[in-house]
PDB file of C-alpha atoms in Angstrom:
ATOM      1  CA  UNK A  25       7.589  13.936  19.940  1.00 33.00           C
ATOM      2  CA  UNK A  26       7.584  13.125  16.210  1.00 38.00           C
ATOM      3  CA  UNK A  27       6.520   9.558  16.888  1.00 39.00           C
ATOM      4  CA  UNK A  28       3.610  10.599  19.099  1.00 42.00           C
ATOM      5  CA  UNK A  29       2.382  13.083  16.486  1.00 45.00           C
ATOM      6  CA  UNK A  30       2.677  10.473  13.759  1.00 50.00           C
ATOM      7  CA  UNK A  31       0.747   7.765  15.561  1.00 46.00           C
ATOM      8  CA  UNK A  32      -2.214  10.071  16.247  1.00 60.00           C
ATOM      9  CA  UNK A  33      -2.927  10.773  12.554  1.00 76.00           C
ATOM     10  CA  UNK A  34      -5.538   8.534  10.928  1.00 87.00           C
ATOM     11  CA  UNK A  35      -4.502   7.302   7.516  1.00 94.00           C
ATOM     12  CA  UNK A  36      -5.946   5.033   4.850  1.00 97.00           C
ATOM     13  CA  UNK A  37      -3.841   2.330   3.231  1.00 98.00           C
ATOM     14  CA  UNK A  38      -4.883   1.047  -0.196  1.00 98.00           C
ATOM     15  CA  UNK A  39      -3.019  -2.204  -0.809  1.00 98.00           C
ATOM     16  CA  UNK A  40      -3.063  -5.395  -2.863  1.00 95.00           C
ATOM     17  CA  UNK A  41      -0.894  -7.469  -5.123  1.00 92.00           C
ATOM     18  CA  UNK A  42       1.211  -5.629  -7.741  1.00 91.00           C
ATOM     19  CA  UNK A  43      -0.999  -4.904 -10.732  1.00 89.00           C
ATOM     20  CA  UNK A  44      -4.187  -4.590  -8.662  1.00 91.00           C
ATOM     21  CA  UNK A  45      -4.588  -0.921  -9.589  1.00 91.00           C
ATOM     22  CA  UNK A  46      -3.946   0.540  -6.139  1.00 94.00           C
ATOM     23  CA  UNK A  47      -2.191   3.692  -7.309  1.00 93.00           C
ATOM     24  CA  UNK A  48      -4.794   4.569  -9.936  1.00 93.00           C
ATOM     25  CA  UNK A  49      -7.670   3.970  -7.525  1.00 96.00           C
ATOM     26  CA  UNK A  50      -5.971   6.029  -4.797  1.00 95.00           C
ATOM     27  CA  UNK A  51      -5.141   8.947  -7.086  1.00 93.00           C
ATOM     28  CA  UNK A  52      -8.674   8.985  -8.459  1.00 93.00           C
ATOM     29  CA  UNK A  53     -10.088   8.949  -4.922  1.00 94.00           C
ATOM     30  CA  UNK A  54      -7.963  11.964  -3.969  1.00 92.00           C
ATOM     31  CA  UNK A  55      -9.308  13.869  -6.968  1.00 90.00           C
ATOM     32  CA  UNK A  56     -12.874  13.013  -5.952  1.00 91.00           C
ATOM     33  CA  UNK A  57     -12.202  14.124  -2.377  1.00 90.00           C
ATOM     34  CA  UNK A  58     -10.533  17.374  -3.338  1.00 83.00           C
ATOM     35  CA  UNK A  59     -10.594  19.976  -6.054  1.00 72.00           C
ATOM     36  CA  UNK A  60      -9.619  17.591  -8.837  1.00 65.00           C
ATOM     37  CA  UNK A  61      -6.644  19.603 -10.109  1.00 67.00           C
ATOM     38  CA  UNK A  62      -4.472  16.520 -10.628  1.00 66.00           C
ATOM     39  CA  UNK A  63      -2.305  17.179  -7.580  1.00 74.00           C
ATOM     40  CA  UNK A  64      -1.384  14.576  -4.972  1.00 83.00           C
ATOM     41  CA  UNK A  65      -2.232  17.149  -2.296  1.00 82.00           C
ATOM     42  CA  UNK A  66      -5.634  18.809  -2.275  1.00 82.00           C
ATOM     43  CA  UNK A  67      -8.213  20.425  -0.032  1.00 84.00           C
ATOM     44  CA  UNK A  68     -11.692  18.969   0.202  1.00 85.00           C
ATOM     45  CA  UNK A  69     -14.804  19.729   2.192  1.00 79.00           C
ATOM     46  CA  UNK A  70     -16.926  17.308   4.163  1.00 78.00           C
ATOM     47  CA  UNK A  71     -20.649  18.129   4.240  1.00 71.00           C
ATOM     48  CA  UNK A  72     -19.685  21.456   2.649  1.00 67.00           C
ATOM     49  CA  UNK A  73     -18.406  22.607   6.036  1.00 64.00           C
ATOM     50  CA  UNK A  74     -15.233  21.032   7.398  1.00 73.00           C
ATOM     51  CA  UNK A  75     -12.114  21.269   5.267  1.00 84.00           C
ATOM     52  CA  UNK A  76      -9.472  18.537   5.187  1.00 88.00           C
ATOM     53  CA  UNK A  77      -6.089  18.363   3.534  1.00 89.00           C
ATOM     54  CA  UNK A  78      -5.821  15.089   1.622  1.00 91.00           C
ATOM     55  CA  UNK A  79      -2.356  13.852   0.681  1.00 92.00           C
ATOM     56  CA  UNK A  80      -1.605  10.853  -1.529  1.00 94.00           C
ATOM     57  CA  UNK A  81       1.650   8.949  -0.947  1.00 96.00           C
ATOM     58  CA  UNK A  82       2.792   6.080  -3.191  1.00 96.00           C
ATOM     59  CA  UNK A  83       5.462   4.081  -1.364  1.00 97.00           C
ATOM     60  CA  UNK A  84       6.832   2.779  -4.668  1.00 95.00           C
ATOM     61  CA  UNK A  85       8.896   5.979  -4.722  1.00 95.00           C
ATOM     62  CA  UNK A  86      10.828   4.575  -1.767  1.00 96.00           C
ATOM     63  CA  UNK A  87      11.927   1.427  -3.635  1.00 95.00           C
ATOM     64  CA  UNK A  88      15.655   1.848  -4.402  1.00 95.00           C
ATOM     65  CA  UNK A  89      16.905   1.230  -7.935  1.00 95.00           C
ATOM     66  CA  UNK A  90      18.976  -1.801  -6.935  1.00 95.00           C
ATOM     67  CA  UNK A  91      15.850  -3.450  -5.562  1.00 94.00           C
ATOM     68  CA  UNK A  92      13.927  -2.693  -8.757  1.00 91.00           C
ATOM     69  CA  UNK A  93      16.776  -4.201 -10.781  1.00 92.00           C
ATOM     70  CA  UNK A  94      16.711  -7.315  -8.608  1.00 92.00           C
ATOM     71  CA  UNK A  95      12.948  -7.641  -9.004  1.00 87.00           C
ATOM     72  CA  UNK A  96      13.392  -7.571 -12.784  1.00 84.00           C
ATOM     73  CA  UNK A  97      15.976 -10.361 -12.485  1.00 86.00           C
ATOM     74  CA  UNK A  98      13.687 -12.496 -10.323  1.00 85.00           C
ATOM     75  CA  UNK A  99      15.569 -11.773  -7.095  1.00 89.00           C
ATOM     76  CA  UNK A 100      13.309 -11.075  -4.123  1.00 88.00           C
ATOM     77  CA  UNK A 101      14.585  -8.972  -1.179  1.00 92.00           C
ATOM     78  CA  UNK A 102      15.566 -10.811   1.967  1.00 92.00           C
ATOM     79  CA  UNK A 103      13.793 -10.273   5.278  1.00 93.00           C
ATOM     80  CA  UNK A 104      16.567  -7.913   6.392  1.00 95.00           C
ATOM     81  CA  UNK A 105      16.339  -5.923   3.159  1.00 95.00           C
ATOM     82  CA  UNK A 106      12.580  -5.690   3.472  1.00 96.00           C
ATOM     83  CA  UNK A 107      12.904  -4.436   7.041  1.00 96.00           C
ATOM     84  CA  UNK A 108      15.358  -1.751   5.920  1.00 97.00           C
ATOM     85  CA  UNK A 109      13.019  -0.743   3.099  1.00 97.00           C
ATOM     86  CA  UNK A 110       9.858  -0.491   5.212  1.00 97.00           C
ATOM     87  CA  UNK A 111      11.727   1.466   7.893  1.00 97.00           C
ATOM     88  CA  UNK A 112      12.799   3.969   5.235  1.00 97.00           C
ATOM     89  CA  UNK A 113       9.276   4.079   3.812  1.00 98.00           C
ATOM     90  CA  UNK A 114       7.789   4.736   7.257  1.00 97.00           C
ATOM     91  CA  UNK A 115      10.269   7.576   7.784  1.00 97.00           C
ATOM     92  CA  UNK A 116       9.192   8.998   4.416  1.00 97.00           C
ATOM     93  CA  UNK A 117       5.534   8.911   5.473  1.00 96.00           C
ATOM     94  CA  UNK A 118       6.364  10.479   8.846  1.00 94.00           C
ATOM     95  CA  UNK A 119       8.236  13.330   7.178  1.00 93.00           C
ATOM     96  CA  UNK A 120       5.347  14.009   4.826  1.00 92.00           C
ATOM     97  CA  UNK A 121       2.551  13.947   7.385  1.00 90.00           C
ATOM     98  CA  UNK A 122       4.494  16.044   9.862  1.00 87.00           C
ATOM     99  CA  UNK A 123       5.127  18.822   7.338  1.00 77.00           C
ATOM    100  CA  UNK A 124       3.200  22.063   7.976  1.00 69.00           C
ATOM    101  CA  UNK A 125      -0.397  21.762   6.743  1.00 65.00           C
ATOM    102  CA  UNK A 126      -1.879  24.941   8.143  1.00 69.00           C
ATOM    103  CA  UNK A 127      -4.904  24.529  10.385  1.00 78.00           C
ATOM    104  CA  UNK A 128      -6.612  21.869   8.259  1.00 82.00           C
ATOM    105  CA  UNK A 129      -6.715  18.254   9.513  1.00 86.00           C
ATOM    106  CA  UNK A 130      -4.449  16.020   7.444  1.00 89.00           C
ATOM    107  CA  UNK A 131      -5.791  12.826   5.838  1.00 92.00           C
ATOM    108  CA  UNK A 132      -3.017  10.697   4.260  1.00 94.00           C
ATOM    109  CA  UNK A 133      -3.903   8.080   1.639  1.00 96.00           C
ATOM    110  CA  UNK A 134      -1.128   5.517   1.163  1.00 97.00           C
ATOM    111  CA  UNK A 135      -0.763   3.007  -1.652  1.00 97.00           C
ATOM    112  CA  UNK A 136       1.628   0.064  -1.700  1.00 97.00           C
ATOM    113  CA  UNK A 137       1.451  -3.672  -2.352  1.00 95.00           C
ATOM    114  CA  UNK A 138       2.398  -4.873   1.171  1.00 97.00           C
ATOM    115  CA  UNK A 139       2.884  -8.377  -0.227  1.00 94.00           C
ATOM    116  CA  UNK A 140       4.603  -9.754   2.875  1.00 94.00           C
ATOM    117  CA  UNK A 141       3.274 -10.014   6.405  1.00 96.00           C
ATOM    118  CA  UNK A 142       6.462  -8.630   7.945  1.00 96.00           C
ATOM    119  CA  UNK A 143       6.138  -5.285   6.165  1.00 96.00           C
ATOM    120  CA  UNK A 144       2.495  -4.953   7.180  1.00 97.00           C
ATOM    121  CA  UNK A 145       3.429  -5.632  10.813  1.00 97.00           C
ATOM    122  CA  UNK A 146       6.142  -2.965  10.837  1.00 97.00           C
ATOM    123  CA  UNK A 147       3.952  -0.354   9.145  1.00 97.00           C
ATOM    124  CA  UNK A 148       1.088  -0.989  11.544  1.00 97.00           C
ATOM    125  CA  UNK A 149       3.463  -0.617  14.490  1.00 96.00           C
ATOM    126  CA  UNK A 150       4.507   2.810  13.253  1.00 96.00           C
ATOM    127  CA  UNK A 151       1.002   3.886  12.196  1.00 95.00           C
ATOM    128  CA  UNK A 152      -1.528   2.057  14.386  1.00 94.00           C
ATOM    129  CA  UNK A 153      -4.391   4.382  13.465  1.00 92.00           C
ATOM    130  CA  UNK A 154      -4.767   3.135   9.905  1.00 94.00           C
ATOM    131  CA  UNK A 155      -7.688   1.723   7.975  1.00 96.00           C
ATOM    132  CA  UNK A 156      -6.647  -0.809   5.342  1.00 98.00           C
ATOM    133  CA  UNK A 157      -8.454  -1.161   2.012  1.00 98.00           C
ATOM    134  CA  UNK A 158      -7.614  -4.218  -0.079  1.00 97.00           C
ATOM    135  CA  UNK A 159      -7.992  -4.117  -3.866  1.00 96.00           C
ATOM    136  CA  UNK A 160      -8.640  -7.835  -4.341  1.00 94.00           C
ATOM    137  CA  UNK A 161      -7.486  -9.336  -7.637  1.00 92.00           C
ATOM    138  CA  UNK A 162      -6.546 -12.741  -8.932  1.00 89.00           C
ATOM    139  CA  UNK A 163      -2.914 -13.493  -9.728  1.00 88.00           C
ATOM    140  CA  UNK A 164      -3.727 -13.833 -13.434  1.00 86.00           C
ATOM    141  CA  UNK A 165      -5.474 -10.468 -13.709  1.00 84.00           C
ATOM    142  CA  UNK A 166      -2.718  -8.685 -11.786  1.00 81.00           C
ATOM    143  CA  UNK A 167       0.026 -10.209 -13.937  1.00 81.00           C
ATOM    144  CA  UNK A 168      -1.904  -9.338 -17.093  1.00 85.00           C
ATOM    145  CA  UNK A 169      -2.031  -5.713 -15.988  1.00 79.00           C
ATOM    146  CA  UNK A 170       1.670  -5.710 -15.109  1.00 78.00           C
ATOM    147  CA  UNK A 171       2.618  -7.108 -18.511  1.00 77.00           C
ATOM    148  CA  UNK A 172       0.675  -4.291 -20.168  1.00 73.00           C
ATOM    149  CA  UNK A 173       2.833  -1.736 -18.332  1.00 66.00           C
ATOM    150  CA  UNK A 174       6.360  -1.613 -19.674  1.00 60.00           C
ATOM    151  CA  UNK A 175       7.578   0.520 -16.765  1.00 57.00           C
ATOM    152  CA  UNK A 176       6.431  -1.827 -13.972  1.00 51.00           C
ATOM    153  CA  UNK A 177       9.466  -3.141 -12.075  1.00 50.00           C
ATOM    154  CA  UNK A 178       7.688  -5.908 -10.151  1.00 52.00           C
ATOM    155  CA  UNK A 179       7.625  -9.297 -11.890  1.00 52.00           C
ATOM    156  CA  UNK A 180       6.555 -11.558  -9.038  1.00 52.00           C
ATOM    157  CA  UNK A 181       4.566 -14.764  -8.912  1.00 48.00           C
ATOM    158  CA  UNK A 182       2.237 -16.708  -6.641  1.00 37.00           C
ATOM    159  CA  UNK A 183      -1.185 -16.957  -4.991  1.00 37.00           C
ATOM    160  CA  UNK A 184      -4.664 -17.377  -6.456  1.00 39.00           C
ATOM    161  CA  UNK A 185      -6.351 -14.332  -4.900  1.00 44.00           C
ATOM    162  CA  UNK A 186      -5.491 -11.686  -2.382  1.00 51.00           C
ATOM    163  CA  UNK A 187      -8.543 -12.311  -0.209  1.00 52.00           C
ATOM    164  CA  UNK A 188      -7.275 -15.724   0.901  1.00 45.00           C
ATOM    165  CA  UNK A 189      -8.300 -17.205   4.251  1.00 35.00           C
ATOM    166  CA  UNK A 190      -5.608 -19.869   4.523  1.00 37.00           C
ATOM    167  CA  UNK A 191      -3.179 -19.757   7.444  1.00 39.00           C
ATOM    168  CA  UNK A 192      -0.179 -17.550   6.777  1.00 42.00           C
ATOM    169  CA  UNK A 193       3.209 -19.190   7.083  1.00 40.00           C
ATOM    170  CA  UNK A 194       6.387 -17.578   8.322  1.00 41.00           C
ATOM    171  CA  UNK A 195       8.543 -15.792   5.764  1.00 42.00           C
ATOM    172  CA  UNK A 196      11.861 -17.505   5.155  1.00 39.00           C
ATOM    173  CA  UNK A 197      14.645 -14.904   5.175  1.00 36.00           C
ATOM    174  CA  UNK A 198      17.031 -17.302   3.468  1.00 35.00           C
ATOM    175  CA  UNK A 199      14.886 -17.727   0.378  1.00 36.00           C
ATOM    176  CA  UNK A 200      16.179 -15.728  -2.555  1.00 38.00           C
ATOM    177  CA  UNK A 201      15.942 -16.530  -6.245  1.00 37.00           C
ATOM    178  CA  UNK A 202      19.043 -16.000  -8.382  1.00 38.00           C
ATOM    179  CA  UNK A 203      19.592 -15.918 -12.108  1.00 39.00           C
ATOM    180  CA  UNK A 204      21.647 -19.103 -11.945  1.00 37.00           C
ATOM    181  CA  UNK A 205      18.986 -21.105 -10.055  1.00 40.00           C
ATOM    182  CA  UNK A 206      17.246 -23.933 -11.848  1.00 41.00           C
ATOM    183  CA  UNK A 207      13.559 -23.194 -12.252  1.00 38.00           C
ATOM    184  CA  UNK A 208      12.609 -26.340 -10.348  1.00 41.00           C
ATOM    185  CA  UNK A 209      14.725 -25.325  -7.361  1.00 46.00           C
ATOM    186  CA  UNK A 210      13.480 -21.741  -7.048  1.00 47.00           C
ATOM    187  CA  UNK A 211      11.171 -21.052  -4.106  1.00 54.00           C
ATOM    188  CA  UNK A 212       8.661 -18.387  -5.151  1.00 58.00           C
ATOM    189  CA  UNK A 213       6.789 -18.404  -1.831  1.00 74.00           C
ATOM    190  CA  UNK A 214       8.009 -14.939  -0.835  1.00 78.00           C
ATOM    191  CA  UNK A 215       6.540 -13.484  -4.037  1.00 78.00           C
ATOM    192  CA  UNK A 216       3.086 -14.641  -3.009  1.00 88.00           C
ATOM    193  CA  UNK A 217       0.599 -12.142  -1.614  1.00 91.00           C
ATOM    194  CA  UNK A 218       0.123 -13.270   1.973  1.00 93.00           C
ATOM    195  CA  UNK A 219      -3.366 -13.624   3.497  1.00 94.00           C
ATOM    196  CA  UNK A 220      -4.523 -10.640   5.542  1.00 96.00           C
ATOM    197  CA  UNK A 221      -5.216 -11.499   9.188  1.00 95.00           C
ATOM    198  CA  UNK A 222      -6.561  -8.178  10.496  1.00 96.00           C
ATOM    199  CA  UNK A 223      -9.725  -6.147   9.764  1.00 95.00           C
ATOM    200  CA  UNK A 224      -9.788  -4.526   6.332  1.00 97.00           C
ATOM    201  CA  UNK A 225     -12.176  -3.315   3.649  1.00 97.00           C
ATOM    202  CA  UNK A 226     -12.278  -5.414   0.466  1.00 97.00           C
ATOM    203  CA  UNK A 227     -12.775  -3.963  -3.012  1.00 97.00           C
ATOM    204  CA  UNK A 228     -13.327  -6.086  -6.113  1.00 96.00           C
ATOM    205  CA  UNK A 229     -10.307  -5.542  -8.343  1.00 93.00           C
ATOM    206  CA  UNK A 230     -12.425  -6.449 -11.384  1.00 93.00           C
ATOM    207  CA  UNK A 231     -14.556  -3.329 -10.882  1.00 95.00           C
ATOM    208  CA  UNK A 232     -13.888  -0.121 -12.776  1.00 95.00           C
ATOM    209  CA  UNK A 233     -11.376   2.329 -11.294  1.00 95.00           C
ATOM    210  CA  UNK A 234     -14.085   4.954 -10.824  1.00 96.00           C
ATOM    211  CA  UNK A 235     -16.239   2.479  -8.888  1.00 97.00           C
ATOM    212  CA  UNK A 236     -13.469   1.477  -6.494  1.00 97.00           C
ATOM    213  CA  UNK A 237     -12.266   5.060  -6.108  1.00 96.00           C
ATOM    214  CA  UNK A 238     -15.776   6.100  -5.066  1.00 96.00           C
ATOM    215  CA  UNK A 239     -15.809   3.263  -2.519  1.00 97.00           C
ATOM    216  CA  UNK A 240     -12.510   4.513  -1.076  1.00 97.00           C
ATOM    217  CA  UNK A 241     -14.028   7.987  -0.831  1.00 95.00           C
ATOM    218  CA  UNK A 242     -17.027   6.540   1.028  1.00 95.00           C
ATOM    219  CA  UNK A 243     -14.775   4.704   3.509  1.00 96.00           C
ATOM    220  CA  UNK A 244     -12.766   7.852   4.206  1.00 94.00           C
ATOM    221  CA  UNK A 245     -15.723  10.216   4.495  1.00 92.00           C
ATOM    222  CA  UNK A 246     -17.685   7.775   6.616  1.00 91.00           C
ATOM    223  CA  UNK A 247     -14.764   7.513   9.044  1.00 91.00           C
ATOM    224  CA  UNK A 248     -14.325  11.288   9.191  1.00 88.00           C
ATOM    225  CA  UNK A 249     -18.038  11.859   9.803  1.00 86.00           C
ATOM    226  CA  UNK A 250     -18.166   9.269  12.572  1.00 85.00           C
ATOM    227  CA  UNK A 251     -15.044  10.548  14.289  1.00 78.00           C
ATOM    228  CA  UNK A 252     -15.371  14.304  13.923  1.00 64.00           C
ATOM    229  CA  UNK A 253     -15.598  16.272  17.127  1.00 54.00           C
TER     230      UNK A 253
END
């Protein structure tokens, strides 16, 4: 019953490489959609008539401390560890969107990097009614933003841009960097932001936060207007 309820809810996923500004854009969009009180849960009207309950969920809260520590050491999670993480994250989302919300339709806005194809596949299986919004940034810009944030746990590498059309290769579950590895022998391919092979909206990560947040609002409101009964 929980699964069937979960899969019927339309949600919006703001994703992109770490440092793209996903969280800030998503939080700003929620404030524009709702009453702007700084909360991650707010009520907003559409066409000054229909009320919706918007909820912002950052999946970074689901990243366990040991994984954050490993990221800081240059150790990327294995395929099995990523599967365990995304399963936990999906359960977290399910719990949140199935909490009582009164009689107002719920509109979840999710932010997470979704660097690897395997995590995207699993999330889309659990939540098939999702619209994905990519904050497209270059590797250099994203890493510059990460370096300016002392609290950012992700120190990955790879890729030239997130909106890449090259063919995506299979993730290698045996690849894992260790502190003792020689730099020349370390395979950083799993740190790279994989090309996106399904329909998605693309935002320019060089634009101002307010500009991209307004675009997210437009995507959400346009969908709600076109799908309201």
